[in-house]
XYZ file of C-alpha atoms in Angstrom:
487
model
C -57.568 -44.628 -107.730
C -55.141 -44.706 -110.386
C -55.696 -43.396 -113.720
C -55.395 -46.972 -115.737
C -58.293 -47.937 -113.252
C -61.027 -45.878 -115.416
C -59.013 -44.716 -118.337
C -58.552 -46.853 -121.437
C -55.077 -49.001 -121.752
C -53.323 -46.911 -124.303
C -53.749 -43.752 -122.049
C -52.028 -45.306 -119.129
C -49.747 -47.128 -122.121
C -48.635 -43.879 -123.158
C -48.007 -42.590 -119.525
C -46.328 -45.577 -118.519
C -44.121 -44.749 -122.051
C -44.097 -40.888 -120.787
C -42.713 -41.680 -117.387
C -39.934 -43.761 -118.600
C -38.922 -41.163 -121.055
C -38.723 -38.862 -117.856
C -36.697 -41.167 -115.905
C -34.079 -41.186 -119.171
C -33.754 -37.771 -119.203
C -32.267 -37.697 -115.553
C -29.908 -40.431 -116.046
C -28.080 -38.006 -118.288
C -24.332 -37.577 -116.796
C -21.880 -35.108 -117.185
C -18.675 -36.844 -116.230
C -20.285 -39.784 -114.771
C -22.592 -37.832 -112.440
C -26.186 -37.186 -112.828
C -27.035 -34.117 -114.641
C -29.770 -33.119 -111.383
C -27.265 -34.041 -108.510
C -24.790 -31.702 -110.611
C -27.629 -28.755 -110.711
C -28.792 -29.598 -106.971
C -25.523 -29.609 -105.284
C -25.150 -26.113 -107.315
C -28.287 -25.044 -105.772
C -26.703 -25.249 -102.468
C -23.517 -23.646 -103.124
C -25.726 -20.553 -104.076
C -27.774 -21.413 -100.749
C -24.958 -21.139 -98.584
C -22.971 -18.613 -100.597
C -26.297 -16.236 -99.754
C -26.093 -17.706 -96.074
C -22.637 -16.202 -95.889
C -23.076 -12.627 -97.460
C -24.258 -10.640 -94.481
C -21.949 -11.844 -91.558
C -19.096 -11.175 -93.762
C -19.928 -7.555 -94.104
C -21.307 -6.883 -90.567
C -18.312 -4.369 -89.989
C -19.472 -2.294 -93.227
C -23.109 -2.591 -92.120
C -22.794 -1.555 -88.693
C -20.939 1.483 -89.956
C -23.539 2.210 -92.876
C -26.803 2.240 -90.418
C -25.374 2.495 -87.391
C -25.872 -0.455 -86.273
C -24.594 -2.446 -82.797
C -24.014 -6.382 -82.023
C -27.573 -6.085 -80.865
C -28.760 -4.491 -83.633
C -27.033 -6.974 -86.578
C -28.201 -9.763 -84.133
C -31.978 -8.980 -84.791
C -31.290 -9.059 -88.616
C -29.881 -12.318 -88.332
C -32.866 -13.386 -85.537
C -35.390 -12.005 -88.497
C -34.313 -14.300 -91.525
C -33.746 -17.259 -88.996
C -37.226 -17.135 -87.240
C -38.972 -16.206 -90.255
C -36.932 -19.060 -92.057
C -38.368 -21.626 -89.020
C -41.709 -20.929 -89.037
C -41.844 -21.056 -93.028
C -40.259 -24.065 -93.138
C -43.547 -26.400 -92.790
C -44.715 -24.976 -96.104
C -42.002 -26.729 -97.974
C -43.609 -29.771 -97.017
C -47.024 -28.654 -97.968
C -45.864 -27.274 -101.622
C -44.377 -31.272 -102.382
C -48.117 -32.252 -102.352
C -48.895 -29.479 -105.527
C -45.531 -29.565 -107.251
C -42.364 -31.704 -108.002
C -39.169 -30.444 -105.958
C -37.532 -28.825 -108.733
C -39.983 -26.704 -109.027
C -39.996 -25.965 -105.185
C -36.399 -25.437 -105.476
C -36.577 -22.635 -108.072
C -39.878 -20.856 -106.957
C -37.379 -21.002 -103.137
C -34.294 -19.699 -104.980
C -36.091 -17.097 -107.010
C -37.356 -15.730 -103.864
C -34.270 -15.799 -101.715
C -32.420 -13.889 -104.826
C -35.010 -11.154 -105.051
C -34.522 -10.466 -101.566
C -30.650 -10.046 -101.606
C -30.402 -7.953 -104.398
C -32.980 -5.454 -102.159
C -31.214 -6.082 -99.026
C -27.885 -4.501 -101.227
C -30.049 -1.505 -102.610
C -31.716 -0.636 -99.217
C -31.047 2.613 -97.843
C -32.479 2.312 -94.045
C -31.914 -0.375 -91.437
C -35.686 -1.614 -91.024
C -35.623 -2.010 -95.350
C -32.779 -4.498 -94.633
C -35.120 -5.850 -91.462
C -37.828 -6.571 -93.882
C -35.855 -8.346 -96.991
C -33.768 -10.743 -94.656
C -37.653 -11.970 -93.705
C -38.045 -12.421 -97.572
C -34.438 -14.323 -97.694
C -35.740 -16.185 -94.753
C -38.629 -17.175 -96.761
C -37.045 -18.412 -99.162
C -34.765 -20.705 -97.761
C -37.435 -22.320 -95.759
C -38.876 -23.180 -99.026
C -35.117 -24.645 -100.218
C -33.125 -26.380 -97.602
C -36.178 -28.970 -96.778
C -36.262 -29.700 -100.253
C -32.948 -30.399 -101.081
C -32.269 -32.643 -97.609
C -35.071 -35.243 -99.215
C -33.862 -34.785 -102.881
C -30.829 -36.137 -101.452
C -32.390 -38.849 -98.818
C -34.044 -40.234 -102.001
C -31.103 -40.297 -103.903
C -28.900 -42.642 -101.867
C -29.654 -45.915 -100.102
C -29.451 -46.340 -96.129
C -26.166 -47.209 -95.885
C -24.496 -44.693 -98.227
C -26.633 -41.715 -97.278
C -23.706 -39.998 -94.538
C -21.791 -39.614 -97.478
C -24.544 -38.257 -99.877
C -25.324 -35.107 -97.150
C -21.756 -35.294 -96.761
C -21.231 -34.624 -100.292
C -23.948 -31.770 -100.290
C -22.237 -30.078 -97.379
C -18.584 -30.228 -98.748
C -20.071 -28.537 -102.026
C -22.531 -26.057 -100.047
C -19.374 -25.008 -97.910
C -17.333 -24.396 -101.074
C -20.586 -21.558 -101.943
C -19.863 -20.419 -98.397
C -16.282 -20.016 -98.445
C -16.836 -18.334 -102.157
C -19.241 -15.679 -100.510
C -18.068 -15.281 -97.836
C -14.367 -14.327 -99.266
C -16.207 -12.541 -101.824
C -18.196 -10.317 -99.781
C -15.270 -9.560 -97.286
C -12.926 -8.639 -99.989
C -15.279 -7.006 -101.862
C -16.389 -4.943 -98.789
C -13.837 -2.808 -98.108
C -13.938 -1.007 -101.976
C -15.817 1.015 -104.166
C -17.183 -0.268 -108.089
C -18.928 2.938 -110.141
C -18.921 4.681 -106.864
C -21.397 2.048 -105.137
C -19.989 0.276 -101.669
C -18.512 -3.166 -102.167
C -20.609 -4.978 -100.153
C -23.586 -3.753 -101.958
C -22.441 -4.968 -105.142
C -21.642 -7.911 -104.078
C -25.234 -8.833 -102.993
C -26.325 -7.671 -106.583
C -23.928 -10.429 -107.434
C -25.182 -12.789 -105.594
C -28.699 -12.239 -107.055
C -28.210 -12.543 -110.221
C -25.943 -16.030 -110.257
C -28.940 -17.777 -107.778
C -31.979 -16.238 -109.810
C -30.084 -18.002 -113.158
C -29.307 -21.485 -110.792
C -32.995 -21.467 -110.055
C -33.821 -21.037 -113.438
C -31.327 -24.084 -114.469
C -33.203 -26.008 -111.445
C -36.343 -25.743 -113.268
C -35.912 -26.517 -116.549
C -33.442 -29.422 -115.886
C -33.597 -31.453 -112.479
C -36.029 -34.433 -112.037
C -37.363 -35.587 -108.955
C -35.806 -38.702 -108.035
C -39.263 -40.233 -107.494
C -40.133 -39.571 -111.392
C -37.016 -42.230 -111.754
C -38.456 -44.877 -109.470
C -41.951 -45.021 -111.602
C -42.758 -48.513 -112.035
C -46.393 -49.319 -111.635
C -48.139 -51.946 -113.599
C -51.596 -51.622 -115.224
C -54.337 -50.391 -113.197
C -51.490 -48.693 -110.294
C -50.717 -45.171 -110.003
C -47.698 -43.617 -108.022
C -48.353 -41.317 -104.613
C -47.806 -37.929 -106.956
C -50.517 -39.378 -109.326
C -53.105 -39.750 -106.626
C -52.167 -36.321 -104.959
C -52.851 -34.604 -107.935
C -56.431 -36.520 -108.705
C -57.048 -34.966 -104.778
C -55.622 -31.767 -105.827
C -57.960 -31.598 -108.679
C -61.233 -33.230 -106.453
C -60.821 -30.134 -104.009
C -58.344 -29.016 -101.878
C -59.303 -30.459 -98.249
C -58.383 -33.809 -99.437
C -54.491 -32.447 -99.976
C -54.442 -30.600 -96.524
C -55.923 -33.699 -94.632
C -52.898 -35.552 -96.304
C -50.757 -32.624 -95.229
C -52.248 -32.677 -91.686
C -51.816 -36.656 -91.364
C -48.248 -36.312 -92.690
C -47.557 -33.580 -89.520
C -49.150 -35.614 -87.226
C -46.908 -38.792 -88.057
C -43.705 -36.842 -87.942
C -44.497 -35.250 -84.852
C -45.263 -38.586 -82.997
C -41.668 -40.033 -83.810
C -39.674 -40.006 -80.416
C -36.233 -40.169 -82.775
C -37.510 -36.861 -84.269
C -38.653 -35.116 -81.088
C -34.884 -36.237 -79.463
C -33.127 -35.251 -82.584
C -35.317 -31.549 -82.319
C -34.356 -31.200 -78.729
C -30.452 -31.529 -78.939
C -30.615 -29.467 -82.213
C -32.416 -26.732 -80.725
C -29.388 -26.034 -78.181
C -26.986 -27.600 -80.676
C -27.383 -24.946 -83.639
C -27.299 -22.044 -81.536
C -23.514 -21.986 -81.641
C -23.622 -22.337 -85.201
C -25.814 -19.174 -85.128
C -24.034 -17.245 -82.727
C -20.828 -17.590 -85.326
C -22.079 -15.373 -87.537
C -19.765 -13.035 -85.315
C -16.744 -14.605 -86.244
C -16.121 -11.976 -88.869
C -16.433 -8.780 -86.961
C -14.689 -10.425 -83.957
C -11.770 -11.033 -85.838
C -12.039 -7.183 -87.449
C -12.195 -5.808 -83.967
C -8.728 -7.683 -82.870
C -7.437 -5.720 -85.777
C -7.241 -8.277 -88.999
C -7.640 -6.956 -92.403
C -10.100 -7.663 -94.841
C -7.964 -10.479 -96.174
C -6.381 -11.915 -93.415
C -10.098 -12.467 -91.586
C -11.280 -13.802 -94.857
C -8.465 -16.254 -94.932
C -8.967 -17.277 -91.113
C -12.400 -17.740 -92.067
C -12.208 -19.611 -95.184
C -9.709 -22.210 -93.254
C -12.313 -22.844 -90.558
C -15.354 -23.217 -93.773
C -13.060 -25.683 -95.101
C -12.413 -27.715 -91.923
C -16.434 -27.508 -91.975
C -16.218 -29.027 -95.504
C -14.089 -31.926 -94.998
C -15.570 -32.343 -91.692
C -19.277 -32.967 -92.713
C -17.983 -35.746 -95.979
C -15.341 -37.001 -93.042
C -18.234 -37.564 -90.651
C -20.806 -39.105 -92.983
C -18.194 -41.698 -94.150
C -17.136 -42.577 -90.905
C -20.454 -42.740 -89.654
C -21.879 -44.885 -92.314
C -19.162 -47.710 -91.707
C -19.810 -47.224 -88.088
C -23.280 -48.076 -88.847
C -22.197 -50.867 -90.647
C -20.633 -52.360 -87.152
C -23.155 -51.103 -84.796
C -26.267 -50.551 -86.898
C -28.113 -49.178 -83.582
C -25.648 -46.790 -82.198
C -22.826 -46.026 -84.671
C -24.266 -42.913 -85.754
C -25.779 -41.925 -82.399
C -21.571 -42.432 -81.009
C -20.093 -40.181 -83.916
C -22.434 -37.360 -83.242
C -22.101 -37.250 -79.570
C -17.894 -36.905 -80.185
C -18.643 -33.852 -82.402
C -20.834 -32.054 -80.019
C -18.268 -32.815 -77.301
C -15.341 -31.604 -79.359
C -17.083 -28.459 -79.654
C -16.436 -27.455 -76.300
C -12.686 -27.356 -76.113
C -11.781 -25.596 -79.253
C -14.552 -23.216 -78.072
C -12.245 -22.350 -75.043
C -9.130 -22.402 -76.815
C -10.326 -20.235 -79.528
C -12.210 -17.878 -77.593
C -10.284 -17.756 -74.004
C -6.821 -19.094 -74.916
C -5.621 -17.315 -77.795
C -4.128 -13.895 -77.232
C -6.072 -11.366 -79.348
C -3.777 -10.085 -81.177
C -2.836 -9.762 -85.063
C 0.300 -11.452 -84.218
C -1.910 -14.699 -83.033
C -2.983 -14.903 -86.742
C -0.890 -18.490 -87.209
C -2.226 -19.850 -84.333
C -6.021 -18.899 -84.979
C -5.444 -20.466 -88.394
C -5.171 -24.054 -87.724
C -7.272 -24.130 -84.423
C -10.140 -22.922 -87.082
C -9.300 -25.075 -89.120
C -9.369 -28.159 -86.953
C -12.512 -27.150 -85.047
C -14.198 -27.212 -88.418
C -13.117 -30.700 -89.224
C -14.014 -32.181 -85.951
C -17.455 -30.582 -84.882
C -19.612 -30.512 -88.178
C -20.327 -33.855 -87.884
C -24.040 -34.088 -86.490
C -26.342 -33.281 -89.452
C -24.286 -35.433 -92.071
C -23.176 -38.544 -89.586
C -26.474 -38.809 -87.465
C -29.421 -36.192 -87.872
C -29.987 -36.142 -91.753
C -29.450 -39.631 -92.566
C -31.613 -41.000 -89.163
C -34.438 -38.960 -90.587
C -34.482 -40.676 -93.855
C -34.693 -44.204 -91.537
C -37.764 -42.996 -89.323
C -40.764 -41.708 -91.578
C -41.965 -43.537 -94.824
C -40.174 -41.789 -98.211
C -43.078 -39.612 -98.905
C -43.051 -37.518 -95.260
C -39.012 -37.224 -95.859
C -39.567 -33.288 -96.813
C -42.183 -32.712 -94.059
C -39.359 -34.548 -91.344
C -37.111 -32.273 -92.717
C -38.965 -28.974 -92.436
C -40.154 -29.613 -89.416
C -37.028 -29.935 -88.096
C -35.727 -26.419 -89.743
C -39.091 -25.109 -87.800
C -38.248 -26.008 -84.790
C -34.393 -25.744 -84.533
C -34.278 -22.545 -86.166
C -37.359 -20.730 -84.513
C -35.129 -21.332 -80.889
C -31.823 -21.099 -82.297
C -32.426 -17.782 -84.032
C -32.425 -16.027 -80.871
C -28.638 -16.512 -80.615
C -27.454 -13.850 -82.080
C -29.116 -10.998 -80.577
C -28.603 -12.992 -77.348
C -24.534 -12.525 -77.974
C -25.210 -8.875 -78.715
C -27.017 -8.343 -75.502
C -24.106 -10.362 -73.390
C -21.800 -8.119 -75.482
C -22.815 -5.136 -74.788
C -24.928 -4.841 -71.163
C -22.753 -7.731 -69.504
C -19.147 -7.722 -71.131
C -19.390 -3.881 -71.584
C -18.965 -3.513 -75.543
C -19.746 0.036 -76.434
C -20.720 0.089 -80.149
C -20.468 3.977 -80.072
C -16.942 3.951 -78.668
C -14.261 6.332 -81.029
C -11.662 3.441 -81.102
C -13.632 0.090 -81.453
C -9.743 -1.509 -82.095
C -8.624 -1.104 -78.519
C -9.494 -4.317 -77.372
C -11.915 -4.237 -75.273
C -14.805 -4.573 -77.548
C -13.462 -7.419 -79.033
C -13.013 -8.984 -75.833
C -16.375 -8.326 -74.655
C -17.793 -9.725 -77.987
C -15.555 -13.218 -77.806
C -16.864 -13.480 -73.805
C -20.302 -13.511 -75.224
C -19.762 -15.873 -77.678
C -17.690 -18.513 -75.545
C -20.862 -18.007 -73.411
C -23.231 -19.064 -75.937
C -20.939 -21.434 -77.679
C -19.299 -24.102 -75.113
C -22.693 -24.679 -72.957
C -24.934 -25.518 -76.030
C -22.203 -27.520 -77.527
C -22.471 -29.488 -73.841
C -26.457 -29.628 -73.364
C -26.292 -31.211 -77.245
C -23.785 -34.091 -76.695
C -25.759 -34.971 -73.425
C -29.490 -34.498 -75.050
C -28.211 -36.937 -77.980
C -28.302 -39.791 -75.374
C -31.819 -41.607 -75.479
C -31.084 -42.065 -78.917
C -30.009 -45.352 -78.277
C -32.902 -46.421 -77.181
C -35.476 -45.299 -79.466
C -33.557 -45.213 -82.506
C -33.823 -48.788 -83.253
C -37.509 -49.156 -82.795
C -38.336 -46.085 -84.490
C -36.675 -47.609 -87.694
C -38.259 -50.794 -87.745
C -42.019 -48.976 -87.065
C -40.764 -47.053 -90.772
C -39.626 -49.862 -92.401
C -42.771 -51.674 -91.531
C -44.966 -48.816 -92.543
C -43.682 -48.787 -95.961
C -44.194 -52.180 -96.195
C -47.597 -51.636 -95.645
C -47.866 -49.452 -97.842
C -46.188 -51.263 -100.865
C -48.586 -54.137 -100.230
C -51.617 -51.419 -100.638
């Protein structure tokens, strides 16, 4: 029941009046784009840039706890689990507060937790705050996938997560480059890498603050009841103030029509195997320190394959949304199943062809580079836009966080799976006096080819009955908000 229903007129006048005031302020643009797009796309450069920190300084960590493949690979298996199973509560917090504020209680979180995981002084203190960064993100990246679904329409929306990407890479690139450069000094006696964390903390705690006091929700924008009507948010916060079971039955309803969305489960299922490649890169950086590159040069190498990562997410979103335009059914479903696919040369090129060896530098470069453009495609050319399609607008942040919950939880055993490989099957000896002989760097690239290439397989095949649910599954949405409008 809305509140023009049993208020007087002039209340729900002056809300009516209040709403449209709201929707003014976030038409504000800065160079012709809207203020919060500006502020959310920020958010994720600071989301990735913090993504980015600890792989970059693996080398420097190892050495200041002592620390193996394995070892690194649980700290990366902590945040990512604990990230997975959080994730669901970003779409319960939507019901009690607008996204903005989501995003900045997510952000304030994650930055807390990186400027500890810099000042920690044993390896299980660093255990405990990536949990806390984990935390955090699973409270962020849900939220900002269906601030952007509801900011572009169906056939634009490749190039809107495209958009996010390419900016969220540019964080990436920036922390990562910053962290490996930064690694390798000293500032008022204090280890490079540490600082740079503290960095990192303090530009994402003042993003989130910027968040807070200046994005609006897209859906305050699209506000247009008549007398006696009341939006979705309205009536969740009349439950909210009734009693809280009200709020969790809608939560529990919301879970239960996500989960029963075959496009969703088949999406899950090649994602699972499809990010753990993406996980087990988080290598890259030592690998290419063990071959013998310098601080610069594997920044460089890395930054080059970040970028092709950039240009390939916008680059698959635009192709895929005029695909989509010619086969409305498949053309999405056909560009992601190219990118998975591509995956698995350049994964034995990179990892198997290449001599390792400084002198390969020019000939890592631009395989990085081009693996990046061609295999980032999936999440802005099929996943994130078909998600949008499926589920009625308001369950867009619980599709989304479900789908961090389960991907991640699986996929964050990668990386202590590539230490194991490394180390009891390839024969990497983290204690050895000379880790740049060669032979730990070859035993850490054999583990990652092995958890790289048959993933990158298993998703291009598990993307497959996609073209025969996909269709269906869209016209069930489209239907249900239909229904729902007419209510």
């Amino acid at each position: 029941m809305g509140l023009g229903t049993f208020g007087s007129r002039p209340v729900h006048r002056s809300k009516v009046l209040l709403s449209r005031h709201l929707a003014k302020m976030n038409t504000r643009k800065i160079f012709g784009i809207s203020l919060s797009l500006i502020l959310i796309n920020m958010a994720s450069i600071m989301e990735r840039a913090d993504e980015n920190l600890l792989p970059s300084v693996y080398k420097e960590v190892s050495e200041a706890f002592s620390a193996g493949p394995t070892d690194l690979g649980y700290l990366t298996f902590i945040r990512n689990f604990v990230q997975a199973l959080s994730s669901p509560v970003a779409g319960i917090l939507v019901l009690y507060y607008d996204r903005p504020t989501v995003l900045a209680m997510g952000t304030m979180c994650w930055a807390l937790s990186t400027a500890a995981v810099g000042a920690s002084q044993h390896f299980l203190q660093v255990a405990f705050w990536r949990a806390v960064n984990g935390f955090g993100l699973a409270i962020v990246i849900p939220a900002l996938q269906s601030f952007i679904a509801d900011s572009y329409l169906d056939g634009v929306r490749g190039m809107g997560f495209g958009l996010l990407n390419l900016v969220g890479s540019v964080g990436g690139i920036g922390g990562g480059v910053l962290a490996t450069v930064m690694a390798g000094q000293e500032f008022w006696g204090i280890p490079g890498w540490r600082c740079a964390f503290i960095m990192m903390a303090v530009l994402s705690s003042l993003i989130g603050i910027l968040v807070f006091l200046f994005v609006v929700d897209p859906r305050t924008i699209n506000i247009t009841h008549g007398p006696g009507e009341s939006s979705d948010r309205d009536n969740l916060v009349e439950k909210g103030k009734a009693g809280s079971a009200p709020v969790w039955a809608d939560s529990w309803m919301a879970m239960k029509t996500v989960m029963k969305v075959q496009t969703f489960q088949i999406i899950v299922l090649q994602g699972i195997v499809g990010s753990v490649p993406w996980t087990a890169m988080v290598f890259f950086t030592m690998w290419f320190e063990l071959i013998g590159f310098s601080h610069k040069n594997t920044a460089a190498l890395l930054s080059l394959f970040a970028t092709g990562c950039a240009m390939g997410s916008l680059l698959g979103g635009l192709i895929a949304d005029r695909m989509s335009r010619i086969y409305p059914h498949s053309g999405r479903i056909m560009c992601a199943q190219f990118s998975a696919f591509m995956g698995i040369p350049f994964s034995w090129f990179l990892l198997t062809g290449i001599t390792q060896s400084v002198s390969s530098w020019f000939t890592f470069a631009p395989t990085l580079f081009f693996m990046g453009l061609t295999i980032s495609w999936c999440a802005t050319c099929a996943n994130n836009p078909m998600f949008a399609e499926v589920v009625p607008a308001k369950h867009r942040t619980m599709i989304y966080a479900f789908d961090r919950a389960f991907e991640g939880s699986f996929s964050s055993f990668a990386a202590p799976i590539v230490g194991i490989l490394s180390e009891r099957v390839y024969g990497y000896d983290p204690k050895s006096v000379n880790l740049l002989s060669g032979k730990e760097a070859f035993a850490l690239s054999r583990g990652l080819f092995t958890m790289m290439a048959v993933p990158f397989g298993l998703c291009c095949l598990f993307y497959s009955p996609l073209y025969l649910t996909f269709r269906r599954d869209r016209e069930n949405a489209r239907i249900a908000s239909l229904k729902e409008q007419e209510m």
